[in-house]
Coordinates of C-alpha atoms in Angstrom, one line a residue:
M21 CA 0.5 0.0 -0.4
R22 CA 1.1 3.3 -0.7
I23 CA 0.5 6.8 1.1
L24 CA 0.0 9.7 -0.1
L25 CA 0.1 13.2 2.0
A26 CA -2.2 15.6 0.8
G27 CA -0.3 18.8 -0.7
M28 CA 2.8 17.3 -0.6
T29 CA 4.8 16.0 -4.6
A30 CA 5.3 12.4 -5.1
L31 CA 8.3 12.1 -4.1
S32 CA 6.6 12.2 -0.5
L33 CA 5.5 8.5 -1.8
V34 CA 5.7 6.1 1.3
T35 CA 6.1 2.1 1.0
V36 CA 4.0 0.7 3.9
A37 CA 5.8 -3.1 4.2
S38 CA 3.7 -6.8 4.2
P39 CA 4.2 -7.7 7.7
A40 CA 7.1 -9.8 8.9
P41 CA 6.5 -13.8 8.1
A42 CA 6.5 -15.8 11.4
N43 CA 9.7 -17.3 13.4
S44 CA 11.3 -15.4 10.7
T45 CA 15.4 -14.0 11.7
V46 CA 18.0 -11.3 11.2
D47 CA 20.9 -12.7 10.8
G48 CA 22.6 -11.5 7.7
V49 CA 24.4 -9.0 6.0
W50 CA 21.5 -5.8 5.2
R51 CA 22.6 -2.4 2.7
T52 CA 20.6 -0.1 3.8
D53 CA 18.0 2.3 0.9
G54 CA 20.2 5.7 1.6
Y55 CA 22.9 5.4 4.8
R56 CA 25.7 3.9 2.3
Q57 CA 26.4 1.5 5.3
L58 CA 26.2 -2.0 5.2
I59 CA 24.4 -4.0 8.9
E60 CA 25.7 -7.0 9.8
V61 CA 23.7 -8.8 12.5
A62 CA 25.2 -12.3 14.2
A63 CA 25.7 -13.7 17.3
G64 CA 23.2 -11.6 18.8
K65 CA 25.7 -8.4 18.3
L66 CA 24.4 -5.5 15.2
T67 CA 27.9 -3.9 13.0
T68 CA 27.2 -1.6 10.8
Y69 CA 29.7 -0.8 7.9
D70 CA 30.2 2.8 6.4
V71 CA 30.5 2.0 2.3
T72 CA 31.9 4.2 -0.5
A73 CA 32.4 3.9 -3.9
V74 CA 37.2 3.4 -2.7
S75 CA 36.1 1.9 0.6
C76 CA 34.5 -0.2 3.9
L77 CA 35.0 0.5 7.2
P78 CA 33.7 -0.3 10.3
G79 CA 31.1 2.2 11.1
S80 CA 29.9 4.4 14.5
V81 CA 27.5 1.7 16.1
T82 CA 27.4 -1.2 17.1
G83 CA 24.8 -2.9 19.4
T84 CA 24.7 -5.5 21.3
G85 CA 21.2 -7.8 21.6
D86 CA 18.7 -10.4 21.5
G87 CA 18.9 -10.8 18.0
T88 CA 16.2 -8.3 16.9
T89 CA 16.8 -5.4 19.1
F90 CA 19.8 -4.1 20.1
A91 CA 21.4 -2.0 22.5
T92 CA 24.3 1.0 20.5
D93 CA 27.5 1.6 22.1
E94 CA 25.6 5.5 21.7
G95 CA 22.7 5.1 24.0
L96 CA 20.1 3.7 21.0
V97 CA 18.4 0.5 20.4
A98 CA 18.7 -0.3 16.8
T99 CA 15.7 -2.4 15.5
V100 CA 15.1 -4.6 12.9
R101 CA 12.7 -6.5 12.0
R102 CA 12.3 -9.3 8.6
R103 CA 9.4 -7.1 6.1
G104 CA 9.7 -10.0 3.2
A105 CA 12.6 -12.7 2.7
D106 CA 15.2 -10.0 1.9
R107 CA 13.9 -6.7 2.4
A108 CA 13.9 -5.5 6.6
T109 CA 13.9 -2.3 8.8
L110 CA 16.2 -0.1 11.3
S111 CA 15.3 1.5 13.4
F112 CA 17.1 3.6 16.3
D113 CA 14.8 5.3 19.2
G114 CA 16.8 8.3 19.1
D115 CA 15.1 8.7 15.2
L116 CA 11.9 9.0 13.7
G117 CA 11.5 6.9 10.8
T118 CA 12.6 3.1 9.3
R119 CA 15.5 2.5 6.8
S120 CA 15.2 0.3 4.1
L121 CA 17.3 -2.7 4.2
Q122 CA 18.5 -5.1 1.7
R123 CA 19.7 -8.7 1.9
V124 CA 22.6 -9.0 0.6
P125 CA 23.7 -12.3 -0.7
G126 CA 27.3 -13.9 0.3
G127 CA 27.7 -12.2 3.2
L128 CA 30.0 -8.6 3.5
P129 CA 32.2 -8.3 0.2
A130 CA 35.9 -8.6 0.8
Q131 CA 36.7 -4.6 0.8
C132 CA 35.3 -4.9 4.3
G133 CA 38.2 -7.3 6.1
T134 CA 40.2 -5.3 5.0
R135 CA 41.3 -2.0 6.0
P136 CA 42.1 0.6 3.7
P137 CA 45.8 2.2 3.8
S138 CA 45.8 5.4 5.7
D139 CA 47.7 7.4 3.8
A140 CA 46.9 10.5 3.0
L141 CA 45.2 10.4 -0.9
S142 CA 43.7 7.7 1.0
T143 CA 42.0 9.6 3.1
F144 CA 41.3 12.3 1.1
D145 CA 39.9 9.7 -1.2
V146 CA 37.7 8.2 1.5
F147 CA 36.8 12.0 2.4
W148 CA 35.7 13.4 -1.0
H149 CA 33.9 9.9 -1.6
T150 CA 31.7 10.4 1.6
F151 CA 30.5 13.2 0.8
A152 CA 29.8 13.0 -3.5
E153 CA 27.7 10.1 -2.3
N154 CA 25.9 11.5 0.6
Y155 CA 25.7 14.9 0.9
P156 CA 21.8 16.6 -1.0
F157 CA 23.4 20.3 -0.5
F158 CA 26.0 21.0 -3.2
A159 CA 24.2 23.2 -6.0
A160 CA 22.4 24.7 -2.8
K161 CA 25.9 26.3 -1.7
G162 CA 27.3 26.9 -5.0
V163 CA 29.9 24.2 -4.4
D164 CA 31.4 22.5 -7.6
W165 CA 32.6 19.4 -5.3
P166 CA 33.8 17.7 -8.1
A167 CA 36.5 20.9 -9.7
E168 CA 36.8 21.0 -6.0
G169 CA 38.3 17.7 -5.8
A170 CA 40.1 18.3 -8.7
A171 CA 42.3 21.0 -8.0
A172 CA 42.4 20.1 -4.0
R173 CA 43.9 16.5 -5.0
R174 CA 45.8 17.9 -7.2
E175 CA 47.8 19.4 -4.2
V176 CA 47.9 16.8 -1.3
A177 CA 49.1 14.9 -3.9
A178 CA 52.3 17.3 -3.9
H179 CA 52.2 18.4 0.2
P180 CA 50.7 15.3 2.0
E181 CA 51.6 16.7 4.9
R182 CA 49.2 19.4 4.2
L183 CA 46.2 17.3 4.5
A184 CA 44.6 18.7 7.5
D185 CA 44.7 22.0 6.0
V186 CA 43.1 20.9 2.1
L187 CA 39.8 19.1 3.6
C188 CA 39.6 22.1 6.3
G189 CA 39.5 23.6 3.0
L190 CA 37.3 22.0 1.4
S191 CA 34.2 21.6 3.0
T192 CA 34.3 24.8 4.7
P193 CA 32.5 26.4 2.3
L194 CA 29.8 25.1 2.8
H195 CA 28.7 26.5 6.0
D196 CA 27.4 24.0 7.5
A197 CA 27.5 23.7 11.2
H198 CA 26.5 19.7 10.4
V199 CA 29.8 19.5 9.4
G200 CA 33.4 18.4 10.4
L201 CA 36.3 17.4 9.9
F202 CA 37.6 15.9 13.9
T203 CA 41.7 15.4 14.0
P204 CA 43.7 14.4 16.7
D205 CA 44.4 17.9 17.0
R206 CA 42.0 19.7 14.8
R207 CA 38.0 20.0 15.3
C208 CA 37.4 22.3 12.0
T209 CA 33.8 23.3 11.7
S210 CA 31.8 26.1 9.6
A211 CA 28.8 27.4 10.4
R212 CA 26.5 29.8 8.5
A213 CA 27.7 33.4 8.3
G214 CA 27.4 35.6 11.3
T215 CA 27.0 32.8 13.6
P216 CA 28.7 33.5 17.2
D217 CA 30.9 31.3 19.1
P218 CA 28.0 29.8 21.4
T219 CA 30.6 28.1 23.7
A220 CA 31.3 32.0 24.1
T221 CA 27.9 33.7 23.4
I222 CA 25.2 30.7 24.9
P223 CA 25.3 31.9 28.7
R224 CA 26.1 35.0 28.6
A225 CA 22.7 34.5 27.4
V226 CA 21.2 33.0 28.9
A227 CA 21.3 34.6 32.3
V228 CA 20.4 38.0 30.2
A229 CA 17.2 36.6 29.6
D230 CA 17.0 34.5 33.0
A231 CA 17.5 38.3 34.7
N232 CA 14.8 39.7 32.4
L233 CA 12.0 37.2 33.2
G234 CA 12.2 39.1 36.9
V235 CA 10.8 36.4 38.6
P236 CA 12.1 32.9 40.2
V237 CA 13.1 29.9 37.2
Q238 CA 12.4 26.5 37.5
R239 CA 15.4 23.7 36.0
W240 CA 15.5 20.8 35.2
A241 CA 18.0 17.9 33.6
D242 CA 20.3 20.7 34.7
G243 CA 19.1 23.7 33.7
A244 CA 18.4 22.3 30.2
I245 CA 14.3 22.7 30.5
S246 CA 13.6 25.8 32.0
Y247 CA 10.3 27.5 32.8
A248 CA 8.7 30.9 34.6
D249 CA 5.2 31.9 35.3
L250 CA 5.3 35.8 34.3
P251 CA 3.1 38.1 35.1
G252 CA -0.9 37.9 32.9
G253 CA -1.1 35.0 32.5
T254 CA 2.2 34.4 30.5
G255 CA 4.4 32.0 30.7
Y256 CA 8.0 31.3 29.6
L257 CA 10.0 28.1 28.9
R258 CA 13.0 27.4 27.4
I259 CA 14.9 24.3 25.8
T260 CA 18.5 24.4 25.3
G261 CA 18.8 21.5 23.6
F262 CA 17.3 18.2 23.3
E263 CA 19.9 15.2 24.9
G264 CA 22.4 15.0 27.3
Y265 CA 20.5 14.6 30.4
T266 CA 20.6 10.9 31.2
D267 CA 23.5 8.4 29.6
T268 CA 20.6 7.0 27.3
F269 CA 18.0 7.9 24.6
A270 CA 14.9 6.4 26.6
G271 CA 16.3 8.6 29.8
D272 CA 16.6 11.3 28.7
Q273 CA 12.3 11.1 26.8
A274 CA 12.0 9.8 30.8
V275 CA 13.8 13.4 32.3
L276 CA 12.0 15.3 30.0
G277 CA 8.6 13.7 30.8
K278 CA 8.9 14.6 33.8
A279 CA 9.6 18.3 33.2
L280 CA 6.4 18.5 30.8
D281 CA 4.2 17.4 33.8
E282 CA 6.0 19.3 36.0
I283 CA 5.2 22.0 33.7
F284 CA 1.7 21.4 32.1
T285 CA -0.5 21.4 35.0
A286 CA -4.7 20.9 34.5
D287 CA -4.2 25.1 36.4
R288 CA -1.7 26.0 35.2
V289 CA -2.9 25.6 31.2
A290 CA -6.2 26.9 32.0
A291 CA -4.2 29.7 34.1
L292 CA -1.8 30.6 31.5
H293 CA -2.9 33.2 28.5
G294 CA -0.1 33.3 26.6
L295 CA 4.0 31.5 25.9
I296 CA 7.0 32.0 24.6
L297 CA 9.2 29.2 23.8
D298 CA 12.6 30.4 24.1
L299 CA 14.9 28.4 20.9
R300 CA 17.3 30.7 20.6
V301 CA 20.2 28.4 22.3
N302 CA 18.7 24.9 21.4
G303 CA 22.2 23.3 20.0
G304 CA 19.5 19.9 19.1
G305 CA 19.1 16.7 19.4
A306 CA 17.0 13.2 18.9
D307 CA 13.8 15.2 16.8
P308 CA 11.7 12.8 19.0
L309 CA 12.3 14.5 21.5
G310 CA 11.3 17.6 20.0
L311 CA 7.6 16.3 18.6
Q312 CA 7.1 15.4 22.7
V313 CA 7.2 18.7 23.6
A314 CA 4.7 19.6 20.5
A315 CA 2.4 16.9 22.1
R316 CA 1.8 19.0 24.4
L317 CA 0.7 22.2 22.5
T318 CA -1.7 21.2 20.9
D319 CA -5.6 19.7 20.1
V320 CA -6.0 18.8 17.9
P321 CA -3.1 16.1 15.6
H322 CA -0.9 17.8 12.6
F323 CA 1.2 18.1 9.9
A324 CA 5.4 18.7 11.2
Y325 CA 7.1 17.4 8.1
A326 CA 8.4 14.5 6.4
K327 CA 12.6 12.9 6.4
R328 CA 14.5 11.6 3.2
A329 CA 17.6 11.0 2.9
R330 CA 19.8 10.6 -0.6
N331 CA 20.1 7.6 -2.3
A332 CA 22.1 7.5 -5.4
P333 CA 25.9 7.4 -5.0
A334 CA 26.3 9.9 -8.9
D335 CA 23.2 11.3 -8.6
P336 CA 22.3 14.2 -5.4
A337 CA 18.9 14.9 -6.4
R338 CA 17.4 11.6 -5.7
F339 CA 16.4 10.2 -2.6
T340 CA 14.5 8.1 -1.2
A341 CA 10.4 8.2 -0.6
A342 CA 9.8 10.5 2.1
Q343 CA 8.2 9.2 5.3
P344 CA 6.0 12.1 7.5
F345 CA 5.6 12.8 11.2
F346 CA 2.3 14.7 12.7
V347 CA 2.5 16.2 16.6
S348 CA -0.3 13.9 18.3
P349 CA -1.7 15.7 21.5
A350 CA 0.2 14.3 24.3
A351 CA -2.7 12.2 27.6
G352 CA -2.1 14.8 29.9
P353 CA -2.9 18.4 30.2
R354 CA -2.3 20.6 27.1
Y355 CA -2.1 24.1 25.9
T356 CA -3.3 25.2 23.4
G357 CA -3.5 28.9 23.4
P358 CA -2.0 32.0 21.0
L359 CA 2.3 30.7 21.1
A360 CA 5.5 33.5 20.9
V361 CA 8.6 31.4 19.3
L362 CA 11.4 32.9 20.1
I363 CA 14.5 31.6 16.7
G364 CA 17.5 32.4 16.4
N365 CA 21.0 31.5 14.3
L366 CA 22.4 30.0 17.3
D367 CA 19.1 27.3 18.2
A368 CA 19.5 24.0 15.3
S369 CA 19.3 21.3 14.4
A370 CA 16.3 19.3 16.5
G371 CA 16.4 22.4 17.7
E372 CA 14.7 23.5 14.0
T373 CA 13.3 20.1 13.2
F374 CA 10.7 21.1 16.6
A375 CA 10.3 24.8 14.8
Q376 CA 9.0 23.2 12.2
A377 CA 7.1 20.8 14.4
L378 CA 5.0 23.9 15.4
L379 CA 4.7 25.5 11.7
N380 CA 1.6 23.5 11.2
R381 CA -0.7 24.4 14.4
R382 CA -3.2 26.0 15.6
P383 CA -3.8 28.8 15.8
R384 CA -0.3 29.0 14.5
P385 CA 3.1 30.0 16.6
V386 CA 4.3 33.9 15.9
L387 CA 8.3 33.2 15.5
I388 CA 10.2 36.3 16.7
G389 CA 14.2 36.8 16.2
Q390 CA 16.2 35.9 13.4
P391 CA 16.8 33.1 11.0
T392 CA 17.5 29.6 12.7
Q393 CA 20.4 28.4 11.7
G394 CA 19.5 25.9 8.6
V395 CA 20.7 22.4 9.2
Y396 CA 18.4 20.1 10.1
S397 CA 19.5 15.8 9.2
D398 CA 20.5 14.1 11.3
I399 CA 24.8 13.8 11.3
M400 CA 26.7 10.7 9.5
E401 CA 29.4 10.5 11.4
R402 CA 32.5 8.3 9.7
A403 CA 35.3 7.5 10.0
L404 CA 38.5 8.3 7.7
P405 CA 42.1 5.5 7.1
A406 CA 44.0 8.0 8.8
P407 CA 44.3 6.9 12.9
G408 CA 41.7 8.9 15.3
W409 CA 40.1 11.2 11.9
K410 CA 36.7 12.1 11.3
V411 CA 34.4 13.7 9.5
D412 CA 30.5 14.2 10.0
L413 CA 28.3 15.2 7.7
P414 CA 24.2 15.5 6.4
N415 CA 22.6 13.3 4.3
E416 CA 18.1 14.1 4.7
E417 CA 15.9 16.7 4.4
Y418 CA 13.4 18.0 6.4
L419 CA 10.1 18.5 4.1
D420 CA 7.2 21.7 4.6
P421 CA 3.7 20.1 2.7
R422 CA 4.9 21.7 -0.1
G423 CA 7.9 19.6 0.0
R424 CA 10.3 22.6 1.1
T425 CA 13.4 22.4 2.8
Y426 CA 14.8 25.2 4.5
D427 CA 18.3 23.7 4.6
G428 CA 20.9 26.8 4.0
T429 CA 18.5 29.1 4.6
G430 CA 16.4 28.5 8.3
I431 CA 12.8 29.2 9.5
A432 CA 12.4 33.2 9.7
P433 CA 10.5 35.1 12.0
D434 CA 7.3 36.6 11.2
T435 CA 8.9 39.2 13.7
P436 CA 12.3 40.3 13.1
V437 CA 13.9 41.8 15.6
P438 CA 17.9 41.5 16.5
V439 CA 19.1 38.1 19.0
F440 CA 22.2 38.6 21.9
A441 CA 23.7 40.9 19.5
P442 CA 27.0 42.0 21.5
E443 CA 25.8 45.6 22.8
D444 CA 22.9 44.3 23.9
L445 CA 24.8 41.1 25.9
A446 CA 26.7 43.9 27.5
T447 CA 24.1 46.4 28.7
G448 CA 22.2 43.3 29.8
H449 CA 18.9 43.9 27.5
D450 CA 17.0 42.1 25.1
P451 CA 14.5 42.4 22.9
A452 CA 12.9 39.7 22.2
L453 CA 11.8 38.7 24.5
S454 CA 10.9 42.1 25.2
T455 CA 9.1 41.8 22.6
A456 CA 6.9 38.7 23.4
R457 CA 5.6 39.6 26.0
Q458 CA 4.3 43.1 24.0
L459 CA 2.7 40.1 21.7
L460 CA 1.1 38.3 24.2
G461 CA -0.1 41.3 26.9

């Protein structure tokens, strides 16, 4: 059966798989649709391998379990389910959606048992192919990856000692906060132009916001979740991230749920005339936690976004079928009144998908501040042949009902207001918060 979400393009078609056969096993080797991975399941262990046209390297995710469900070394739970003789799905409890798997006859390719050379050119080639085969946004960023790669490879061949500089120079023009090169002695990232240093900005920004509230603030998850009741029946909820509350996604989910139960009580919800949701320093995390919060802000199910992954190594315009996700009302007390959402360029990743999930809420929230960072995809972590070297990159799009992605541009505010400008941080002013308070009365 195929489902087409009303208002979306044909790219949003989603195939609903047939039920798994009885007494099935998922042992074997599987190839993902998109994500350029092989998944090996054997003797209660799950192992991933990252594949390019020139390499097959052990992946960053491994897990042990009962043959179907695996606790991974990243604090997530992976589940593999059969969907036919040679098909299966892979899902992670901290991610949204499933990845389609196709059985690989004959087991792992021989290439996966042989580590490639760790010299400069071999490392360069794996790096270049990893982006060439997975990154979706070259055209949007105006980067000619083949031409830039050819020039960069010649430089590495002539000066192998400059490999890190060359790779950093190759990826920096993407200005993508989900792209990063990490070596034992170097970290190379490049956010959108104008983005302040989060390490220096966020502590001062939080302190300024709290001082401007002028009332006591309750905190959960070591301060990642904060709430205050403001005069006049307005609430203020700040969430600075959707991860790291505990060591596991399940633990994070429980901590968030407890905080939401204590914030959205029946008495408070009944008394609130407006709510300010502050996402200006939300660095991201797990998308399902954003939907968990959104469920407390509606009485009516609504479309959040659709997610798809690039799945053709030679064609950046080809993707998996998009999987739609919805906000469903929570079972407990919910706030459904006027909502003002504070956003800015330090609102990134799962902080942005959360903001996107609120755009179809009724009444629609008013967005105040500056555009979000413009990075939505889950991050692919890929090892490189050089010891201790790895690279991060995105490979997914999050689509609105019209099939649009906000990658690169971010979500724009309805009411543009400076967000944590240096002069405001220096003087303790918070114009975006003041605007929201005036708007909600």
